[in-house]
Short mmCIF file of C-alpha atoms in Angstrom, two decimals:
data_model
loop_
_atom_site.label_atom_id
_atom_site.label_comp_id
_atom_site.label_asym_id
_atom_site.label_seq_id
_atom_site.Cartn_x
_atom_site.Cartn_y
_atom_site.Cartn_z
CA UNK R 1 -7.42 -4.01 35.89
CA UNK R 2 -7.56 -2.52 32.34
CA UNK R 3 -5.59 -3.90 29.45
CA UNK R 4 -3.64 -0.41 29.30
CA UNK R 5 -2.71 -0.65 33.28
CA UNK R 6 -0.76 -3.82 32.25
CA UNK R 7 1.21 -2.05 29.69
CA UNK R 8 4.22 -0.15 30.95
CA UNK R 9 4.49 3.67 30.33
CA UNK R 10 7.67 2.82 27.69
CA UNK R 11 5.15 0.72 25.72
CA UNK R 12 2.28 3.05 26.04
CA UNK R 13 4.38 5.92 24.20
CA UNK R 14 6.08 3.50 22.33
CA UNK R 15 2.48 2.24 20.56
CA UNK R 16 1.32 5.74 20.61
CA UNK R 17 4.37 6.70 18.23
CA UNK R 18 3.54 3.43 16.30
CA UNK R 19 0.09 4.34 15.88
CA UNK R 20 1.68 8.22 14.13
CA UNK R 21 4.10 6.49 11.83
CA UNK R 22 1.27 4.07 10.55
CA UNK R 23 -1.63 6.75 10.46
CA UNK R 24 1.21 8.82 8.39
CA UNK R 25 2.10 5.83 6.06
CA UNK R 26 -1.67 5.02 5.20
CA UNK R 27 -1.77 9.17 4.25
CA UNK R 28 1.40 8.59 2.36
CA UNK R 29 -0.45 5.91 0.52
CA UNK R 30 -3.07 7.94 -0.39
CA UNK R 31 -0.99 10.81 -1.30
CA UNK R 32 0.91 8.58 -3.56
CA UNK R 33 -2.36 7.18 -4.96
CA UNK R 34 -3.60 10.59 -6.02
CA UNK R 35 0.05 11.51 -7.47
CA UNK R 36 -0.65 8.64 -9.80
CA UNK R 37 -4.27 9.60 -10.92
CA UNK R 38 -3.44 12.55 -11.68
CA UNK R 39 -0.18 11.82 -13.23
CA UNK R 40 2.07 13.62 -11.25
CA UNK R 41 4.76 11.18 -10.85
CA UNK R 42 7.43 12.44 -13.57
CA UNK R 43 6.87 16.31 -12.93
CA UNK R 44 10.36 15.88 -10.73
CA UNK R 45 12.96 14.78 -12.47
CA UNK R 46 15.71 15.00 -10.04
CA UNK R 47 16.51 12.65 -6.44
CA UNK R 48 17.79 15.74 -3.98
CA UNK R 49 17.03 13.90 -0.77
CA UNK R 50 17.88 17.12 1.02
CA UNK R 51 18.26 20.35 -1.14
CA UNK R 52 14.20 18.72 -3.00
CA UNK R 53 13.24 20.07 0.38
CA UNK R 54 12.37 23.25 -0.78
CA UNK R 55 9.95 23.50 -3.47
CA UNK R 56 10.96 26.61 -6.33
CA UNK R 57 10.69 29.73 -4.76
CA UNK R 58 10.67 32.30 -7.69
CA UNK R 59 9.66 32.24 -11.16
CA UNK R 60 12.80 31.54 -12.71
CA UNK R 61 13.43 28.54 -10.40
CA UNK R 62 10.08 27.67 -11.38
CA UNK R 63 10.91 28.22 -14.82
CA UNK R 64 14.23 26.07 -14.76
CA UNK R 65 12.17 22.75 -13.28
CA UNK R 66 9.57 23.30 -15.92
CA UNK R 67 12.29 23.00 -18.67
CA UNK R 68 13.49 20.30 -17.11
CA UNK R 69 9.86 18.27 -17.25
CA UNK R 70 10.03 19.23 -21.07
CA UNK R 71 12.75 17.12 -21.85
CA UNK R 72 10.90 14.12 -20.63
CA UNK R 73 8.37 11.75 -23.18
CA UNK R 74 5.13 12.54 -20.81
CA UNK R 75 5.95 15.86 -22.06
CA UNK R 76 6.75 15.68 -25.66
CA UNK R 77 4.06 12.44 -26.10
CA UNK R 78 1.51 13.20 -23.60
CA UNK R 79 1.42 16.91 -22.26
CA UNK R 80 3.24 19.22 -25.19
CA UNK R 81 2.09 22.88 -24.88
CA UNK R 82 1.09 22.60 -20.91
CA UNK R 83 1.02 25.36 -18.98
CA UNK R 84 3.43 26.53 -16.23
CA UNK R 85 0.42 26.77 -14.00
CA UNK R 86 -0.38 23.31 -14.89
CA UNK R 87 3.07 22.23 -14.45
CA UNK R 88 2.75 23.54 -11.08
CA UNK R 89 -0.53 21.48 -10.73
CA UNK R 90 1.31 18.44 -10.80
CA UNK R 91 4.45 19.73 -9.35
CA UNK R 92 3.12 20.16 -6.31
CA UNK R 93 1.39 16.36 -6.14
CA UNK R 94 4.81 14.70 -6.21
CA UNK R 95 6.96 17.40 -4.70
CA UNK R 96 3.79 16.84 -1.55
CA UNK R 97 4.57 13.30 -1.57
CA UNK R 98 8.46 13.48 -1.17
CA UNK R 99 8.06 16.17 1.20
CA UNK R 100 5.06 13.91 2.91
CA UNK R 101 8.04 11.06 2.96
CA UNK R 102 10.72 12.99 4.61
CA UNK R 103 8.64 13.75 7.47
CA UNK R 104 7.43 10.10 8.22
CA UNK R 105 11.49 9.82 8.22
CA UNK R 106 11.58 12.66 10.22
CA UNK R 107 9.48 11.05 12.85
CA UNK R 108 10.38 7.67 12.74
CA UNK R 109 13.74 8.65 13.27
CA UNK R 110 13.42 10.93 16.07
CA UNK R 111 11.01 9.22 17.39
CA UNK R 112 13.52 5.73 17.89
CA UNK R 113 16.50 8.12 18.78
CA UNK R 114 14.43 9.80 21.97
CA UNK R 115 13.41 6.10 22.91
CA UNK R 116 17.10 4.85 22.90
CA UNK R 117 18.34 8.24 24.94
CA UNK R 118 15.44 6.90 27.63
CA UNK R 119 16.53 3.29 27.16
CA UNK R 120 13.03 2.23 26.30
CA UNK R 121 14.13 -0.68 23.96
CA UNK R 122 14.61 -3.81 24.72
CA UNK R 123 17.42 -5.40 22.37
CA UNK R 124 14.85 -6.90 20.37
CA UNK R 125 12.60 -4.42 19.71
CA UNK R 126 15.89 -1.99 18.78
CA UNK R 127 16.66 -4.52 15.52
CA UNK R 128 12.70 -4.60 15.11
CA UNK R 129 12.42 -0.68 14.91
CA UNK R 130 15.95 -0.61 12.84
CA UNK R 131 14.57 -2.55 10.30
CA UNK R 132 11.70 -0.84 9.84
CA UNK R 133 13.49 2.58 9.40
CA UNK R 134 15.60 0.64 6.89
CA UNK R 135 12.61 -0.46 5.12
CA UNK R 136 11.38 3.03 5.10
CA UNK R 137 14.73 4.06 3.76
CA UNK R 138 14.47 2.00 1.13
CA UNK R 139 11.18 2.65 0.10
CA UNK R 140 12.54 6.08 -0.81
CA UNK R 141 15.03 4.82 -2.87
CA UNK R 142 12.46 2.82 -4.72
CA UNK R 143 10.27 4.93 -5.32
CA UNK R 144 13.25 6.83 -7.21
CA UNK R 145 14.03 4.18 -9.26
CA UNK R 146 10.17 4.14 -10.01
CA UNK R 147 10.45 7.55 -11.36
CA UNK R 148 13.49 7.39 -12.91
CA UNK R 149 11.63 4.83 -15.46
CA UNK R 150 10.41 7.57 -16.73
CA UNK R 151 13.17 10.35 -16.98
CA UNK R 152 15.98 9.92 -19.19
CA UNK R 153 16.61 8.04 -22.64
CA UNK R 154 13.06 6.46 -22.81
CA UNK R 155 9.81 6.92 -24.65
CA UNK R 156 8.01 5.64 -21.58
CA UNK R 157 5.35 8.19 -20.70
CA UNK R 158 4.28 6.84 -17.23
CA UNK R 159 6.63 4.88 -14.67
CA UNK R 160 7.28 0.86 -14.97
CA UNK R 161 3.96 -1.04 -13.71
CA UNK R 162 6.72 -3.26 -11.49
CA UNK R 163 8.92 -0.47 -10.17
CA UNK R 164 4.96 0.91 -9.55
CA UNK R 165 3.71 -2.30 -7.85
CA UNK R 166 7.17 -3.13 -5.86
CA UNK R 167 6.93 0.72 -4.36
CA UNK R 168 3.14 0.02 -3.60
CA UNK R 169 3.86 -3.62 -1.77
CA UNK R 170 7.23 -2.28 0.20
CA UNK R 171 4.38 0.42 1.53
CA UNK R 172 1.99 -2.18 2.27
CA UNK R 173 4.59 -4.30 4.11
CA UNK R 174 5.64 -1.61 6.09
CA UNK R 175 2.50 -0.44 7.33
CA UNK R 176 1.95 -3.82 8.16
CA UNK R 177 4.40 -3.82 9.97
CA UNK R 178 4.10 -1.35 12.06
CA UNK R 179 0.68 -2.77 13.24
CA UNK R 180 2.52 -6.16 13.98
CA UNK R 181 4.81 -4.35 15.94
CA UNK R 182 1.76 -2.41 17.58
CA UNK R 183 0.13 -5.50 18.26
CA UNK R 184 3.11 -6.71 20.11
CA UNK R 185 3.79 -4.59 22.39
CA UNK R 186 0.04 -4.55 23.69
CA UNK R 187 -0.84 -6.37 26.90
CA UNK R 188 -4.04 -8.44 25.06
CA UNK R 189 -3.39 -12.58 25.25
CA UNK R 190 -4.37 -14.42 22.58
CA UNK R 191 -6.40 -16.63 22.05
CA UNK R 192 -6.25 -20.84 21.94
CA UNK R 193 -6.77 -22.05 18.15
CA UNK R 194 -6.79 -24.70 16.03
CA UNK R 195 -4.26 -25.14 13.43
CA UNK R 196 -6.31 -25.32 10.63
CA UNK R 197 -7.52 -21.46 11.88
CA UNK R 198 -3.70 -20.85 11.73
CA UNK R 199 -3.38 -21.83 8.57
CA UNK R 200 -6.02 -20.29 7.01
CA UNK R 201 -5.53 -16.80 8.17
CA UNK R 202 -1.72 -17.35 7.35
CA UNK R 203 -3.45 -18.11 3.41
CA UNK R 204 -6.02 -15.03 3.65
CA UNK R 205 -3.19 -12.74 4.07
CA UNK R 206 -0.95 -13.92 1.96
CA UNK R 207 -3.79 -14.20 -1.05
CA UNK R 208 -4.40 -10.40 -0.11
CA UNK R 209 -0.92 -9.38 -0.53
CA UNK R 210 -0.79 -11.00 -3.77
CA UNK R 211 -4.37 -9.13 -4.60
CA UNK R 212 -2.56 -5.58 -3.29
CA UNK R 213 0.07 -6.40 -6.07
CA UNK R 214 -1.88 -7.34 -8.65
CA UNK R 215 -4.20 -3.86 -8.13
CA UNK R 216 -0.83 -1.98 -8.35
CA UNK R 217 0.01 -3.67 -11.80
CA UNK R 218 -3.32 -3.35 -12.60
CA UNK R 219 -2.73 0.92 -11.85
CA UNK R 220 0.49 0.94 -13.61
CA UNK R 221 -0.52 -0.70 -17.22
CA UNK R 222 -4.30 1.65 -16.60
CA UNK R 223 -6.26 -1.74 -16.91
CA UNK R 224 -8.87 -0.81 -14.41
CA UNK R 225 -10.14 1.82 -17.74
CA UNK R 226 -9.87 -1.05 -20.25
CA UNK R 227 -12.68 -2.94 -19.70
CA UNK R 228 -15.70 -1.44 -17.80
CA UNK R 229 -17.96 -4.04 -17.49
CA UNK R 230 -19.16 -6.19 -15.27
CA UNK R 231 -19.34 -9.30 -14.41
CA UNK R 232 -17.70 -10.25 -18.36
CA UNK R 233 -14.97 -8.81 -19.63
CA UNK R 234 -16.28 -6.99 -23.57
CA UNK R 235 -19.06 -9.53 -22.93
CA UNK R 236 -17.08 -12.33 -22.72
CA UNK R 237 -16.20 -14.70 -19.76
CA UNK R 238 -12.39 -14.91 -20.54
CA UNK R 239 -11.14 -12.17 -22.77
CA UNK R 240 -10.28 -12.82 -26.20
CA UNK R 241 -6.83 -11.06 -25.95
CA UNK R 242 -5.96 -12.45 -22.56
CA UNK R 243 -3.15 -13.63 -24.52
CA UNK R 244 -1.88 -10.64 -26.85
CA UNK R 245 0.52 -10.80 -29.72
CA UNK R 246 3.89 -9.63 -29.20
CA UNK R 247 3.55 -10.52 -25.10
CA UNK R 248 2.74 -14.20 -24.79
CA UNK R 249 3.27 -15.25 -21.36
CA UNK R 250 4.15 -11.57 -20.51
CA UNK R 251 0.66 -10.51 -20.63
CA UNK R 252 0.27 -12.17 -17.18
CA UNK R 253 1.77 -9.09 -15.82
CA UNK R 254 2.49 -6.63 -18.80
CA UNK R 255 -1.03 -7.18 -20.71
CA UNK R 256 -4.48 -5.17 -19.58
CA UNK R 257 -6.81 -7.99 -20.27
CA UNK R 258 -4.84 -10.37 -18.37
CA UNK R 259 -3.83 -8.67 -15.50
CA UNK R 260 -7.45 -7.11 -14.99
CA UNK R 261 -9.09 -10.58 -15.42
CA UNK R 262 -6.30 -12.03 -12.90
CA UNK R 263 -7.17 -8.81 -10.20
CA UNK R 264 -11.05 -10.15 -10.66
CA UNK R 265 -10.58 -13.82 -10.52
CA UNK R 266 -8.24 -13.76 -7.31
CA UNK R 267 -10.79 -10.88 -5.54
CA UNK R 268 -13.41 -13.70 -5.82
CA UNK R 269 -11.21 -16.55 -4.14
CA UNK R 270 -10.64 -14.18 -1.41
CA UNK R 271 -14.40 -13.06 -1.31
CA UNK R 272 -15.51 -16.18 -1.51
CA UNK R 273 -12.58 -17.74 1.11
CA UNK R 274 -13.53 -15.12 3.47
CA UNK R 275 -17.11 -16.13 3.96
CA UNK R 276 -16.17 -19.74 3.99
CA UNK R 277 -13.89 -19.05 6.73
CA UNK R 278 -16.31 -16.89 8.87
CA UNK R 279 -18.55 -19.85 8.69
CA UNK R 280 -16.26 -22.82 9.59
CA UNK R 281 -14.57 -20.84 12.32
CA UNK R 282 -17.70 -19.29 13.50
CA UNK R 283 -17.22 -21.19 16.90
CA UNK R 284 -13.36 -20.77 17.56
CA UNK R 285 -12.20 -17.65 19.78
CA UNK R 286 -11.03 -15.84 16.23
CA UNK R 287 -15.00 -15.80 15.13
CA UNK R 288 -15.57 -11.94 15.64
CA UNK R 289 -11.80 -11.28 13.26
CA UNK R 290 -12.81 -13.66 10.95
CA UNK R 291 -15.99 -12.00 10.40
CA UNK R 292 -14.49 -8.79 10.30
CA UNK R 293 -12.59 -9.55 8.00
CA UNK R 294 -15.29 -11.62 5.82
CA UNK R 295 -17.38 -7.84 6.01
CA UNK R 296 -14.02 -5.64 4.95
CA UNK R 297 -13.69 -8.03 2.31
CA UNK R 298 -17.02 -8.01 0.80
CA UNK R 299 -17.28 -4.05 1.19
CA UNK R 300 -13.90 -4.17 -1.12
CA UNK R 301 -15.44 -6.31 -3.79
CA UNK R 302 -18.47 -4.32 -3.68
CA UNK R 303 -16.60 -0.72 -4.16
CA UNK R 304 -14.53 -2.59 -6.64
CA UNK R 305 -16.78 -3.53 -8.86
CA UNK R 306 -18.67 0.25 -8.22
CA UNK R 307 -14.80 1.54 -9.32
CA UNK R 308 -14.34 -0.86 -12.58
CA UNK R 309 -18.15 0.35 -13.96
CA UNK R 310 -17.12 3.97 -13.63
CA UNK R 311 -14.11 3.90 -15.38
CA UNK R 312 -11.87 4.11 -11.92
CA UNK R 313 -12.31 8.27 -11.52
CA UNK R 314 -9.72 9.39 -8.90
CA UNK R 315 -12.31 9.45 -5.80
CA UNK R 316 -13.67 5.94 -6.42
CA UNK R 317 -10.08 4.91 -7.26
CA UNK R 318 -8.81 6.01 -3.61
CA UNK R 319 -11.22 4.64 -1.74
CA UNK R 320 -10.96 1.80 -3.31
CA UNK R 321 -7.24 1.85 -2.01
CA UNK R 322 -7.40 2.62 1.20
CA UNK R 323 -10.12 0.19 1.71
CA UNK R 324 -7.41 -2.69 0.35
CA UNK R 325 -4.98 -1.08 2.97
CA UNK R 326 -7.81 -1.49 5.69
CA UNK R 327 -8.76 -5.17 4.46
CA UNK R 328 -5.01 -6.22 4.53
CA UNK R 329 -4.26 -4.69 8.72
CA UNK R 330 -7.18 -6.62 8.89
CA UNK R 331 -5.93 -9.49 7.93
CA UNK R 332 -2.29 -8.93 9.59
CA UNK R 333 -4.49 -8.80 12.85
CA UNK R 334 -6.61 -11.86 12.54
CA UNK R 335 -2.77 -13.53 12.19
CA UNK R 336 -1.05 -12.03 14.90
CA UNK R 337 -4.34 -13.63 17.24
CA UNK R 338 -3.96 -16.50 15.45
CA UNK R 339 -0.74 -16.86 16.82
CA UNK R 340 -1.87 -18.32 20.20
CA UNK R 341 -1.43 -21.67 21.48
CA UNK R 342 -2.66 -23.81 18.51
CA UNK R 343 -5.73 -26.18 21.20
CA UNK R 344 -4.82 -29.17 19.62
CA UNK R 345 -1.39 -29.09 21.38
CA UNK R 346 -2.90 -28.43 24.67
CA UNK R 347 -2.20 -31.09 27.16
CA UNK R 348 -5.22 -33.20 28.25
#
């Protein structure tokens, strides 16, 4: 009998509208990705979950949402004298990611409501699929508040780096998930394992959440274009101004040289915890995710360090994105198997 014959035809629609929403979240991603290269973020400088709909439709609604962009620093600092057909360049980058955003909402929404008419859900998986339409709910409303960092009474000519890397993580953990959820709801057993197995993929995913984080602070302060070389830093080992003046401790998180050094530094630990790990589990029934995930790992590092030596153009820069997306369902996968019955508590 085939795995799929053991799933039940609710399930089987149920995954299949799991595997939409994700594929549509990983797009959103990139989408959002590319409306950061390109600086696209503040062209909108209004929330209208419903009328923002509709994009302008004549040239003096175009003309009125131009204006609007003028009043912003990017603007007056960064862009003064652009274009209204450059305006509408960017325009239509962030007005394509809202738009993109309503319609995962769109589907997830519909999507849960025709399962409920059909009573498809079980009581648990109602609050499961609840939450996650919250979550996406509220990853609107950040990514608002992200923009709106920019807009206003500021002199800040890009959004907040940690509005930036809390909108990129609240993505990450809802495409995650989603392929828990997916996962769940499959007919595959796992697998018996030992604890320390467990424990370790538990550590490689939480290390790569940090490491999804860190990239996204790393995007929102432009580090990756700071220091383009490789493996020092301005040929040094530890940058000079890891520390800078005026930041202190800040420059953990607010400073390029430190957060850039701290994105390297961790990306080895996991590079090098990876391999380790598809070496001392290479005889447990988690070999083949482990090395998976050793391979997705190491392909990461690689395109990294390809990414960091050019200067992070917007091509190597997105690949380099949705490979970390890839790396990290990885890793959510090798966990959910990992939740089996740990062998060491098998009875003799």
């Amino acid at each position: 009998m085939s795995e799929t014959s053991k799933i039940s035809p609710s399930a089987i629609w149920i995954r299949r509208w799991l595997i939409l929403v994700g594929l549509m979240v990983y797009a959103m991603i990139l989408i959002g990705g590319a409306t950061r290269l390109t600086d696209s973020g503040l062209s909108i400088t209004e929330w209208n979950p419903v009328s923002g709909a509709l994009p302008p439709l004549s040239e003096s609604a175009w003309q009125v949402e131009f204006a609007k962009y003028q009043q912003t620093a990017e603007y007056q600092f960064v862009n003064q004298g652009m274009s209204l057909a450059e305006f509408q360049k960017i325009f239509w980058w962030e007005w394509g990611h809202r738009f993109f955003g309503r319609m995962i909402g769109l589907v997830a929404v519909a999507g849960f409501a025709f399962f409920a008419i059909r009573r498809w859900l079980t009581k648990r998986l109602t609050w499961h699929l609840v939450a996650l339409i919250g979550l996406g709910g509220l990853q609107g409303a950040i990514g608002w508040w992200m923009v709106a960092s920019g807009i206003g009474e500021t002199t800040r000519v890009d959004v907040a780096p940690y509005r930036l890397m809390t909108h990129f993580t609240l993505a990450l953990l809802i495409i995650a998930y989603v392929a828990w959820l997916w996962h769940d709801l499959g007919a595959k057993a796992r697998p018996m394992v030992p604890d320390m197995a467990r424990t370790v993929a538990v550590l490689l995913l939480v290390a790569i959440f940090l490491q999804m984080a860190a990239g996204a602070l790393v995007a929102g302060l432009d580090a990756g274009r700071s220091y383009n070389d490789w493996p020092l830093m301005a040929g040094e080992v530890i940058p000079s101004h890891y520390l800078e003046d005026g930041l202190g401790v800040r420059s953990l998180f607010e400073g390029r040289a430190a957060t850039q050094f701290n994105h390297r530094l961790l990306a080895y630990l996991i590079w090098a915890g990876s391999l380790v790990s598809a070496w001392a589990f290479r005889n447990t029934p988690l070999r083949l995710d482990f090395r998976w995930l050793a391979m997705l790992v190491t392909l990461q590092a690689v395109w990294g360090i390809l990414t960091l030596v050019h200067a992070a153009p917007m091509n190597l820069a997105l690949v380099h994105q949705g490979l970390g997306v890839i790396v990290t369902l990885a890793a959510v996968r090798l966990v959910w198997r990992s939740r089996g019955v740990p062998s060491e508590r098998l009875p003799a």
